[in-house]
Tab-separated table of C-alpha atoms (C1' of nucleotides) in Angstrom:
chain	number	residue	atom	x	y	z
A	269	UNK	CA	-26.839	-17.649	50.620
A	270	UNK	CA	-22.859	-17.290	50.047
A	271	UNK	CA	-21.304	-14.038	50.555
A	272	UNK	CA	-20.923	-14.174	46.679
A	273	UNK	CA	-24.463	-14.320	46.020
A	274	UNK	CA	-25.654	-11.791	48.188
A	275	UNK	CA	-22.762	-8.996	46.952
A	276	UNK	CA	-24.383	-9.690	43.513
A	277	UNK	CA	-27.963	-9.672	44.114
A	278	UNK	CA	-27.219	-6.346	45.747
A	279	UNK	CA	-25.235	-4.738	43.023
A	280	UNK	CA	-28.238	-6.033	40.489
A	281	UNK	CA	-30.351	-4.375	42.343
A	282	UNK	CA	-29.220	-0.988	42.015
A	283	UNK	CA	-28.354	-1.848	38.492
A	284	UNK	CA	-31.799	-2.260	37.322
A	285	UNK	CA	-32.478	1.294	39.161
A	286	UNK	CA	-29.596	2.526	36.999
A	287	UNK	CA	-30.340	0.453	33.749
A	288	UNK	CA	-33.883	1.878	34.019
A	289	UNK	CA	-32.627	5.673	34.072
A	290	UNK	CA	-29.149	5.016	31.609
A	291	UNK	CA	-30.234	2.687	30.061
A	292	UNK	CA	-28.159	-0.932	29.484
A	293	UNK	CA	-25.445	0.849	27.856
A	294	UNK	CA	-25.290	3.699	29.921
A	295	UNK	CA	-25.044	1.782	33.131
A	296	UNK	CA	-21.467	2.136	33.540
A	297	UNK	CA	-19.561	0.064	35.897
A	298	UNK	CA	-18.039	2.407	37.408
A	299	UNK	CA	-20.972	4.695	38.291
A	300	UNK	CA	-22.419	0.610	39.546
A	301	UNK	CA	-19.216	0.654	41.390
A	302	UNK	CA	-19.917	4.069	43.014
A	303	UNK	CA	-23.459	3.644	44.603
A	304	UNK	CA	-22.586	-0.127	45.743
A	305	UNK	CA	-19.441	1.346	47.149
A	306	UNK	CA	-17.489	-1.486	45.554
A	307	UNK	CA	-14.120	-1.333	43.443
A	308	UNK	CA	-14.625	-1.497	39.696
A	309	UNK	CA	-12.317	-4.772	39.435
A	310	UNK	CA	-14.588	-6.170	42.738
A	311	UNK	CA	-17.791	-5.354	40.951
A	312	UNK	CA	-16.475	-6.603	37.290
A	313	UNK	CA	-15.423	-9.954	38.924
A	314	UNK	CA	-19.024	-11.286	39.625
A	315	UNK	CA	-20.237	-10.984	36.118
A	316	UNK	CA	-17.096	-11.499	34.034
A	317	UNK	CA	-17.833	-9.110	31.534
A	318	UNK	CA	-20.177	-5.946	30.496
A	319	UNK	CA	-22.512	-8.523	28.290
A	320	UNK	CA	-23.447	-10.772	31.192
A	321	UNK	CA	-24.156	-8.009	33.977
A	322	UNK	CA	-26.656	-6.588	30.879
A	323	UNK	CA	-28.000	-10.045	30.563
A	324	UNK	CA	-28.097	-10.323	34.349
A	325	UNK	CA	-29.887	-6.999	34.840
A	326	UNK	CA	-32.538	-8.525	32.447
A	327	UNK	CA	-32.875	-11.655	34.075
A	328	UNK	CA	-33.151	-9.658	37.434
A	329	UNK	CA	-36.179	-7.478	35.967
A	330	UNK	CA	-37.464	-10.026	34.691
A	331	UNK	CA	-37.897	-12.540	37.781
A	332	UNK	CA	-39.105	-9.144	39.925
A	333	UNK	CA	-42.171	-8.571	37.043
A	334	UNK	CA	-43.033	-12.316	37.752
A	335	UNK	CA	-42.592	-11.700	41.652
A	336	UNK	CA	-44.722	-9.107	41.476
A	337	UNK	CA	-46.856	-8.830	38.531
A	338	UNK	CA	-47.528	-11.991	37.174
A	339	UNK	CA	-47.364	-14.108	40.358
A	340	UNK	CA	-50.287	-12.419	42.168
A	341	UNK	CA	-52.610	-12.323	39.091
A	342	UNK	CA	-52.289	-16.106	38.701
A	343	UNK	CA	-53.633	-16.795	41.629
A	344	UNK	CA	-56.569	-14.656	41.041
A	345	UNK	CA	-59.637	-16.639	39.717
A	346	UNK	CA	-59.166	-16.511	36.367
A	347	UNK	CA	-60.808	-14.800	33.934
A	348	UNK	CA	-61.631	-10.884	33.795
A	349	UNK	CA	-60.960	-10.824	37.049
A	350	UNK	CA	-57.447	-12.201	36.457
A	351	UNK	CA	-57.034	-9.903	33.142
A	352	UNK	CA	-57.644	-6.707	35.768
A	353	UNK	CA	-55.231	-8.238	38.469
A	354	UNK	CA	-52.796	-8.538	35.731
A	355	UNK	CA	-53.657	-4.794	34.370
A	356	UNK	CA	-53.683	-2.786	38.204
A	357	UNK	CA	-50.176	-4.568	39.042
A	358	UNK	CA	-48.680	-3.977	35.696
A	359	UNK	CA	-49.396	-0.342	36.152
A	360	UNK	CA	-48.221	-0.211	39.564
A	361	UNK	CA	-45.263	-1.811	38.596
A	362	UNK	CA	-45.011	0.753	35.861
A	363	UNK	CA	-45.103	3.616	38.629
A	364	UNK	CA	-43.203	1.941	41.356
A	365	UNK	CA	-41.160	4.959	43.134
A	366	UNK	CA	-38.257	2.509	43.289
A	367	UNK	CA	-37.566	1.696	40.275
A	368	UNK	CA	-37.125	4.671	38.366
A	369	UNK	CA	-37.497	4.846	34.197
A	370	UNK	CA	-40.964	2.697	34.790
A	371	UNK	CA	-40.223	-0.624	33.701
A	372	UNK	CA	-36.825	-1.721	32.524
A	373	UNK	CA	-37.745	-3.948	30.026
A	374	UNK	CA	-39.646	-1.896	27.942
A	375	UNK	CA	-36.623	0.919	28.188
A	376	UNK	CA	-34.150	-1.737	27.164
A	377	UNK	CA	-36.669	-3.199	24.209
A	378	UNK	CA	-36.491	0.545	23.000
A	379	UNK	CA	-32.853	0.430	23.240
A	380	UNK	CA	-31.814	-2.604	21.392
A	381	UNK	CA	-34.891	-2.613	19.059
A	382	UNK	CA	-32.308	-2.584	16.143
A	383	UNK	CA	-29.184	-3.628	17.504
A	384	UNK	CA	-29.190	-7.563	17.034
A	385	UNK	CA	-27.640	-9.728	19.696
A	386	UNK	CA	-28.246	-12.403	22.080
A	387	UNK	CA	-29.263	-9.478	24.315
A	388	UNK	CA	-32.192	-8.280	22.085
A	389	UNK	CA	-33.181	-11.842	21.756
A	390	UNK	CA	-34.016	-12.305	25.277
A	391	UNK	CA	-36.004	-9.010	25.585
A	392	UNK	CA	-37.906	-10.341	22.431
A	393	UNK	CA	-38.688	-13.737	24.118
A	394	UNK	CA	-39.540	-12.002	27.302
A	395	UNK	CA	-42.209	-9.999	25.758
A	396	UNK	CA	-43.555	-12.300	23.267
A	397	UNK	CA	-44.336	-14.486	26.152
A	398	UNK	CA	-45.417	-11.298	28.018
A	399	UNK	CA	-47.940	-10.221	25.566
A	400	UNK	CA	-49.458	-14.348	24.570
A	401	UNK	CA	-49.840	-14.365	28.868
A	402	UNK	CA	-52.102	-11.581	28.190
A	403	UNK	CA	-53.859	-13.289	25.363
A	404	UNK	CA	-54.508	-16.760	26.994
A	405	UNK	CA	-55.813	-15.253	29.956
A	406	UNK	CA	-58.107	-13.508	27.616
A	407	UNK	CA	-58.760	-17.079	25.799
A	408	UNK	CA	-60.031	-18.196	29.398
A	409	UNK	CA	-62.243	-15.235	29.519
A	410	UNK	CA	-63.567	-16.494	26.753
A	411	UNK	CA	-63.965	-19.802	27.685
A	412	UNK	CA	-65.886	-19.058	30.826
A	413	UNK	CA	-67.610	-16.704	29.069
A	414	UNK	CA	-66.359	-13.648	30.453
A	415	UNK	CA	-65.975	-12.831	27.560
A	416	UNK	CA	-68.397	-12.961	23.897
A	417	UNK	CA	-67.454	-15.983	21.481
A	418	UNK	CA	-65.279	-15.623	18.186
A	419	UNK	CA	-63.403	-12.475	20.073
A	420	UNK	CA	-59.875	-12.019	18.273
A	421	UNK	CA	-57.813	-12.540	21.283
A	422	UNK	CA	-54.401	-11.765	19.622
A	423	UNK	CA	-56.226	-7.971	19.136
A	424	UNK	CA	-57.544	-7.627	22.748
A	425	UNK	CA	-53.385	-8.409	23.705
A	426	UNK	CA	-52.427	-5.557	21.054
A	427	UNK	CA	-54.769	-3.062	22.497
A	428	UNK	CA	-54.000	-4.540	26.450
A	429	UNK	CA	-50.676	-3.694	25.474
A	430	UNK	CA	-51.100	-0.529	24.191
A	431	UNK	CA	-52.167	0.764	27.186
A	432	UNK	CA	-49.584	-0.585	28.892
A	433	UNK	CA	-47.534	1.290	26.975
A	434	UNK	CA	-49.290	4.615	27.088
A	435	UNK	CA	-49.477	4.511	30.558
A	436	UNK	CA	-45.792	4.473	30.814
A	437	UNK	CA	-45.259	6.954	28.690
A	438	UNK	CA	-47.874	9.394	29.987
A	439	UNK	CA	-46.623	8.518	33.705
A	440	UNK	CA	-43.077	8.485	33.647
A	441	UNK	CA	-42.343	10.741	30.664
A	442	UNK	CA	-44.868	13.310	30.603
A	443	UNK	CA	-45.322	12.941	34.572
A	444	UNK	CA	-49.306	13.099	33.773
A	445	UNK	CA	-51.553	12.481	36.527
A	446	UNK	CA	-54.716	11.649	35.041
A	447	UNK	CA	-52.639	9.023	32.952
A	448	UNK	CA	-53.893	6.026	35.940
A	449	UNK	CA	-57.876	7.489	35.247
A	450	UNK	CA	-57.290	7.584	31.280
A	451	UNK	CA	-55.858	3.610	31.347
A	452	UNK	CA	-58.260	2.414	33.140
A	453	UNK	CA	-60.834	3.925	31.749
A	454	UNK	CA	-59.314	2.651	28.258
A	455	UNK	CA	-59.696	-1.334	29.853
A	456	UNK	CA	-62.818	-0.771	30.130
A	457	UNK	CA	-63.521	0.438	27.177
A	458	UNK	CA	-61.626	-2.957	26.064
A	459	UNK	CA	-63.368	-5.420	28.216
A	460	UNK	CA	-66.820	-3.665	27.339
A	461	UNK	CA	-66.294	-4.119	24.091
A	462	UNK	CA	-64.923	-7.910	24.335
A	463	UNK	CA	-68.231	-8.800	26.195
B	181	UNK	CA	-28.104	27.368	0.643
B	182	UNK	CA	-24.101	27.960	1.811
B	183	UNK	CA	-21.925	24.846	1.829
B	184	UNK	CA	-22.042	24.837	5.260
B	185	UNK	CA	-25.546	24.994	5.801
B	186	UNK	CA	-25.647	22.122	3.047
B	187	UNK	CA	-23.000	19.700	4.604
B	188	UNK	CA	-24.612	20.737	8.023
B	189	UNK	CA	-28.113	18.862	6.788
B	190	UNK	CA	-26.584	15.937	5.310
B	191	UNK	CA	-25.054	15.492	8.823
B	192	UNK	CA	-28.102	15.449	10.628
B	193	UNK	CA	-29.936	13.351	7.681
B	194	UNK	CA	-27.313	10.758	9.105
B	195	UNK	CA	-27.538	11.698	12.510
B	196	UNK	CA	-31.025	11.304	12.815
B	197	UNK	CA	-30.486	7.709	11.338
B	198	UNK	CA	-27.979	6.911	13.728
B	199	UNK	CA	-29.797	8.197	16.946
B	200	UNK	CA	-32.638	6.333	15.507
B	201	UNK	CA	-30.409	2.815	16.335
B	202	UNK	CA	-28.389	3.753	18.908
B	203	UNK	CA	-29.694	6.583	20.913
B	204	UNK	CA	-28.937	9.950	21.388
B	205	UNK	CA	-25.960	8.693	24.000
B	206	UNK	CA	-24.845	6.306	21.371
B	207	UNK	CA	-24.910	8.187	18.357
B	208	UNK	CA	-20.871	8.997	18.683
B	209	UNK	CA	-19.273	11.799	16.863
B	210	UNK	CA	-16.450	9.439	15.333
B	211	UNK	CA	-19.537	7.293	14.223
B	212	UNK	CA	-21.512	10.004	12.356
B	213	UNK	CA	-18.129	11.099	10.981
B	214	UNK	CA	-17.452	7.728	9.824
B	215	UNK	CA	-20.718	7.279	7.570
B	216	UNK	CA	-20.684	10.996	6.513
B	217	UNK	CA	-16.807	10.599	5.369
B	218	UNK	CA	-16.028	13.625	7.242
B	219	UNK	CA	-13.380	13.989	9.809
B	220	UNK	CA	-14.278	14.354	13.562
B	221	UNK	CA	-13.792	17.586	13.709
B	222	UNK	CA	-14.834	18.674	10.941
B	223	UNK	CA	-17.829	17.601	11.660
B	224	UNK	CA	-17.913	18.961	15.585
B	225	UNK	CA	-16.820	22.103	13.485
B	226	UNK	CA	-20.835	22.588	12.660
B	227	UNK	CA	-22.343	22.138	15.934
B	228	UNK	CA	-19.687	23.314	18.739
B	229	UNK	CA	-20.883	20.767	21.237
B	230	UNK	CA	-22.294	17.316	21.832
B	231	UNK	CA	-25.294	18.640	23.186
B	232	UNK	CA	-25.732	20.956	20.287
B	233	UNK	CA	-25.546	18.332	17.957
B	234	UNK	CA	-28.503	16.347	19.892
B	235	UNK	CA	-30.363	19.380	20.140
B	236	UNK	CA	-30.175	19.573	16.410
B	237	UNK	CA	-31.607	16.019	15.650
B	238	UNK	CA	-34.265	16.501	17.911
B	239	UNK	CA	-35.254	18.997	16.438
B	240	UNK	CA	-34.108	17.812	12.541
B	241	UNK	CA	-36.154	15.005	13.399
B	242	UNK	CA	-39.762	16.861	14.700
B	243	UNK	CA	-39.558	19.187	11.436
B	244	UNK	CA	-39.576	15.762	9.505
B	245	UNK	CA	-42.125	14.268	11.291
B	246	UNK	CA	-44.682	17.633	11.096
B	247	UNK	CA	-43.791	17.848	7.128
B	248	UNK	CA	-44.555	14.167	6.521
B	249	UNK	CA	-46.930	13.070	9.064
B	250	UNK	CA	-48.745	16.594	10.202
B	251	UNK	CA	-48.764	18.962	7.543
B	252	UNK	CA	-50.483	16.182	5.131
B	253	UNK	CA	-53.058	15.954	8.017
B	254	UNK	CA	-54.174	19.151	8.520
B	255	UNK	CA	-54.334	19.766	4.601
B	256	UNK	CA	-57.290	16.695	4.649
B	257	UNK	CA	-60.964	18.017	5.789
B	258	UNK	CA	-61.304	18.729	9.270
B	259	UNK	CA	-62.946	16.020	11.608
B	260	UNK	CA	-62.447	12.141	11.983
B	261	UNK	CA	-61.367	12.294	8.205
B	262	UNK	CA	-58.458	14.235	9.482
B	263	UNK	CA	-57.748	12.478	12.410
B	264	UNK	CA	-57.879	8.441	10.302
B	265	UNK	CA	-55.086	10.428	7.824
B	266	UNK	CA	-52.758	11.719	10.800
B	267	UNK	CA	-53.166	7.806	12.333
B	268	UNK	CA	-52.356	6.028	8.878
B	269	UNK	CA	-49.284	8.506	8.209
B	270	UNK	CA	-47.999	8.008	11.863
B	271	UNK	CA	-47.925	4.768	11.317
B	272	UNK	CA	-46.635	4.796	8.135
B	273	UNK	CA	-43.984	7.433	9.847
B	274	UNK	CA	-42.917	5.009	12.373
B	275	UNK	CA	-42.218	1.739	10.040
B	276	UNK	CA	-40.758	3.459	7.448
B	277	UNK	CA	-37.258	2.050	6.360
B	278	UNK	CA	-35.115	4.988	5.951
B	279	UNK	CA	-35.928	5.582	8.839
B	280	UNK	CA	-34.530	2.725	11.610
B	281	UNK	CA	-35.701	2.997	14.806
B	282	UNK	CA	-39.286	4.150	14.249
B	283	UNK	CA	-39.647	7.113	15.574
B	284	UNK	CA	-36.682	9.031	16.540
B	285	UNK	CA	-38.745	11.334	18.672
B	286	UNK	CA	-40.366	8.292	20.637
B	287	UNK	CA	-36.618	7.029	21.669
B	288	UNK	CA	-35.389	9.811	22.602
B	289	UNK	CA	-38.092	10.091	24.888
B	290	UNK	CA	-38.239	6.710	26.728
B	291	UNK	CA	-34.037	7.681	26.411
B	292	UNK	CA	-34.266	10.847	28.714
B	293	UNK	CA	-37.289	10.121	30.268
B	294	UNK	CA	-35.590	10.718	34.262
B	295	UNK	CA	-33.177	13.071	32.702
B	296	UNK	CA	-34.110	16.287	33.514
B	297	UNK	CA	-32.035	19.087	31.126
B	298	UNK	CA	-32.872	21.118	27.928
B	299	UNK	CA	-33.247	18.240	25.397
B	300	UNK	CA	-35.556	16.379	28.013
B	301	UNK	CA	-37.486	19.750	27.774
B	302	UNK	CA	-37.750	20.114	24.511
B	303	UNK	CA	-38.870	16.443	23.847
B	304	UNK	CA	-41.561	16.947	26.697
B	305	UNK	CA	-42.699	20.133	24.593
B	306	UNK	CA	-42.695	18.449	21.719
B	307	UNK	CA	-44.722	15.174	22.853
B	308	UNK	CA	-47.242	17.554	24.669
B	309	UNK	CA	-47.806	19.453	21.826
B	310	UNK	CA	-48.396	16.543	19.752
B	311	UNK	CA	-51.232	15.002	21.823
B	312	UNK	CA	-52.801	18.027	22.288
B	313	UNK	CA	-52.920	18.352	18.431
B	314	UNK	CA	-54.717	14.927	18.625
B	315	UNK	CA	-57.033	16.509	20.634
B	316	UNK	CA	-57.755	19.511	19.584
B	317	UNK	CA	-58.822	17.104	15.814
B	318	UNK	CA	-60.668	15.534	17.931
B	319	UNK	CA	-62.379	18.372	19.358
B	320	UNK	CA	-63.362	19.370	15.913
B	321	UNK	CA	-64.601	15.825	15.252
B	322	UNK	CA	-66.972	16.974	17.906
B	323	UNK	CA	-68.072	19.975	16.667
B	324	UNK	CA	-68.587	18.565	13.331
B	325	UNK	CA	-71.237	15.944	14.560
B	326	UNK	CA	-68.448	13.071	13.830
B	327	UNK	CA	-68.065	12.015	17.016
B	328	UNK	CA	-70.814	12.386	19.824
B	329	UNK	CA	-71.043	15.086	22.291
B	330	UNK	CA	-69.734	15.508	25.644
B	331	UNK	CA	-66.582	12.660	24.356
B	332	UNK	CA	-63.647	13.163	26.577
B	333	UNK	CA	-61.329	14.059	24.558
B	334	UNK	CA	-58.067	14.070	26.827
B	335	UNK	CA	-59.303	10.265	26.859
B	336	UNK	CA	-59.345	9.688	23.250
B	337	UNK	CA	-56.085	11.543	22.961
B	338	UNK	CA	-54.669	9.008	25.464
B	339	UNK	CA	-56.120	5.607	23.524
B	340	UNK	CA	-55.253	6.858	20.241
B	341	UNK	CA	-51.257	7.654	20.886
B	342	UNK	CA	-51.210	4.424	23.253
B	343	UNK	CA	-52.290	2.554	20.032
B	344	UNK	CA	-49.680	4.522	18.199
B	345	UNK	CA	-46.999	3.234	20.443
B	346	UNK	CA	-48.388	-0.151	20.501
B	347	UNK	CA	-47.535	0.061	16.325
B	348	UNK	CA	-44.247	0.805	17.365
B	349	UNK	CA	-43.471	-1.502	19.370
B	350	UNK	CA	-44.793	-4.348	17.937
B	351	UNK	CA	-43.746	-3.281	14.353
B	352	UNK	CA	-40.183	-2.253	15.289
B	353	UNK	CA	-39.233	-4.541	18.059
B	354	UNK	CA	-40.863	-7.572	17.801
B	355	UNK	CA	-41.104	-7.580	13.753
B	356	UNK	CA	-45.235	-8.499	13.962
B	357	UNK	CA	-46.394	-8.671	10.970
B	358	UNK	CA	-50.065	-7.818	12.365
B	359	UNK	CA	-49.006	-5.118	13.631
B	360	UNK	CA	-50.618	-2.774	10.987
B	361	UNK	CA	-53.844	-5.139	11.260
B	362	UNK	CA	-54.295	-4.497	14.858
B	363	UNK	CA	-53.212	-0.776	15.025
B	364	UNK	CA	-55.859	-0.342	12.516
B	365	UNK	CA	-58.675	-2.625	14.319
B	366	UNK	CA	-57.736	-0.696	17.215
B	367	UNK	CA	-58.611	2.686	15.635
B	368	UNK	CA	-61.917	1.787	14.258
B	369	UNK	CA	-62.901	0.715	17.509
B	370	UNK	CA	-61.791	4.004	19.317
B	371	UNK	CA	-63.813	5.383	16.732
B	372	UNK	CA	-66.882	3.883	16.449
B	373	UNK	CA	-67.126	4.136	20.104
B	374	UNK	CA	-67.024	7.944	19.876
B	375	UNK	CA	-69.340	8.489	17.001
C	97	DG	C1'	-7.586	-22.144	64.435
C	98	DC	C1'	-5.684	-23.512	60.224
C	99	DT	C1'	-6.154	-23.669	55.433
C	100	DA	C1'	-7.926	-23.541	50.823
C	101	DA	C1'	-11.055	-20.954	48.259
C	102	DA	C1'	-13.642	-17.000	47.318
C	103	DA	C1'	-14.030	-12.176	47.250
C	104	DT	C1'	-12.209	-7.719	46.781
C	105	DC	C1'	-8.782	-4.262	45.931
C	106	DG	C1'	-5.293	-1.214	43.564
C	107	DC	C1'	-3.249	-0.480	39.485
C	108	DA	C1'	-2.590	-0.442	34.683
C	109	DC	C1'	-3.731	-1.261	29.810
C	110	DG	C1'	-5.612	0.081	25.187
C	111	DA	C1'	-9.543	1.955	22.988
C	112	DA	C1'	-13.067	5.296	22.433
C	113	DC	C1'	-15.076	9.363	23.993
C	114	DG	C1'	-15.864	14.782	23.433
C	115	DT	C1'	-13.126	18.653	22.632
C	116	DT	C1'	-9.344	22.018	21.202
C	117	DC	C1'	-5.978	23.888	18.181
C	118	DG	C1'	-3.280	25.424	14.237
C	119	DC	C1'	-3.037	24.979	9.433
C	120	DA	C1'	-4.517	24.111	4.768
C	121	DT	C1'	-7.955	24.436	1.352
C	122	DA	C1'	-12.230	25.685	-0.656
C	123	DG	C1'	-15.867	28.930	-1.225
C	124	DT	C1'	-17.613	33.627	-1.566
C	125	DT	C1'	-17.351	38.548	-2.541
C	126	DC	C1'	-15.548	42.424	-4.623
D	47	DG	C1'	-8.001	37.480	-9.917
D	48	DA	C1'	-7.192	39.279	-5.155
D	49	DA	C1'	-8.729	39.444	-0.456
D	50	DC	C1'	-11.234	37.448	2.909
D	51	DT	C1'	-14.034	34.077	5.201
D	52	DA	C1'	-15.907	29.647	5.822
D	53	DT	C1'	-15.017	25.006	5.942
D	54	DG	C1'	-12.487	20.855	6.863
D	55	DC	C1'	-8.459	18.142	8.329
D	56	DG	C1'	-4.868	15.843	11.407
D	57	DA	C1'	-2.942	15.485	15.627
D	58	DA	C1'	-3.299	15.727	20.274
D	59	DC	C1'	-5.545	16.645	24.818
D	60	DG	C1'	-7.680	14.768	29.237
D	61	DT	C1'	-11.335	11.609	30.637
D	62	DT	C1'	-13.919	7.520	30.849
D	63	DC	C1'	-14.833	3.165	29.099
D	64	DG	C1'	-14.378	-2.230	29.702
D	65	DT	C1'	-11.035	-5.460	31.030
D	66	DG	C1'	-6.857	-8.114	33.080
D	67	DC	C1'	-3.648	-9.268	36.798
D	68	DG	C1'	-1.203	-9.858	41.112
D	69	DA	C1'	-1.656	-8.979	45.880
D	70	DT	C1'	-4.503	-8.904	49.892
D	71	DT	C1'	-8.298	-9.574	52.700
D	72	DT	C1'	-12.440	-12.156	53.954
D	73	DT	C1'	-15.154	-16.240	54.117
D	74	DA	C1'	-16.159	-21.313	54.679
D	75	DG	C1'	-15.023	-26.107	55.792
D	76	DC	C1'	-12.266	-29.091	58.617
DNA sequence: GCTAAAATCGCACGAACGTTCGCATAGTTC
DNA sequence: GAACTATGCGAACGTTCGTGCGATTTTAGC
């Protein structure tokens, strides 16, 4: 890997830490220029402007959830099995000490919810295919029957989802510790129900 | 009311709004001035500080929220009546059109959420409070025969607000037009499985 | 080890930010 | 209507923002 490369994967790095607590507007470059001990004009040079070092922030997040999430529940056997890979590294994800503000695609999605732009586009892609993941593998839990016959798989994503989302709020918001007991009790609640 | 007091809530009307799209951090002074037709300071005149003026929509925005969305509730008879009128005005709460943004409440939180300081406080007041009003209708649900004894509660707190902010987030952000559909489902089947 | 290219820096810019101030005007009270 | 206060404005402050540029250092290929 070029010097180049490496400078930048480093500064990303700490800018998804800081894009998860400032969100992407927040993250100034020169508070990114301060923790990667760079110059503002060093840093700026990599990216070319404030819109692309967003976009590459997202990108970032984005290939470290498939790294780590997605990646090692697809080679689970698929299935419930695979559904509750996906769920237990999705949370963990969610709680991961090192990246603080929980997962920076869901703070961003917040962020530019109503603020058109190529940058809200992505983050809408990204978690339209984010959520249908959820509801094919729950298609192939019906198909091996996992799961009972007719079940409305685009619901079972909603409500996946939703707890998702609880989680993160009751975790990194609220700083509740039963919030890991009260999700997964809530899957299985959900899978119960879908079998 | 004085004039002051007057122009004072017309600000925040548009404040709230504002925060709504663009956060708390984005929500700019010359901004709200602009769409209020008031002068910058004139307008910083009212509050004395930025952090005032957040203050203020936080807590503009949680009095609108308990006269539209609790008040009605608790006025309804006690039990999973009460709780089904609390969901259906949440929801209707968070996709209403005046209002961009969903909830400004749920923003602001996910905005300060590793922000420690007073407005983080008061939002982690506020959210507390509001689940635990979830569950204490719950509770009564309970007493009442509705619901079956020995339900955890804390639980059914959890699954109905993470449904909640499922709603959101697929009403506001992605645009789903099943979004309704599914928050609904979603609450029948928290609720038949505590009856 | 030389050289061309890539990377980084210091410096400066215009714009926008929150905030302050003095002054005019509008509202309220008698 | 006079006296007083509340309200609002315009101009300016110092700071921070994203961005551009020329100079300088570091890297990579021969």
């Amino acid at each position: 890997m070029n010097k180049g490369a490496q400078t930048r994967a480093a500064i990303l790095d700490h800018a998804v830490a800081i894009a998860g607590v400032h969100g992407l507007a927040g993250m100034s470059i020169a508070r990114l220029a301060g923790v990667t001990g760079m110059s503002k004009s060093g840093l700026f040079g990599h990216f070319g402007s404030k819109a692309a070092l967003q976009r590459a922030v997202l990108e970032t997040a984005a290939e470290q959830l498939a790294r780590s999430v997605l990646g090692p529940a697809q080679r689970e056997p698929t299935g419930e099995a695979r559904l509750r890979s996906l769920f237990s590294r999705w949370l963990a994800w969610i709680d991961a000490d090192e990246r603080p503000g929980g997962c920076p695609l869901l703070f961003a999605s917040i962020e530019l919810a109503e603020r058109p732009g190529e940058l809200r586009d992505f983050l809408v892609d990204h978690q339209e295919i984010w959520i249908d993941r959820i509801r094919q593998m729950c298609q192939k839990a019906v198909a091996e029957g996992n799961f009972r016959e007719g079940l409305d798989t685009r619901q079972f994503a909603f409500e996946f989802h939703g707890i998702g989302l609880g989680f993160n709020f009751a975790r990194r918001f609220l700083a509740d510790s039963r919030a890991l007991t009260h999700a997964n009790t809530a899957l299985d609640r959900l899978i119960a129900a879908a079998s």
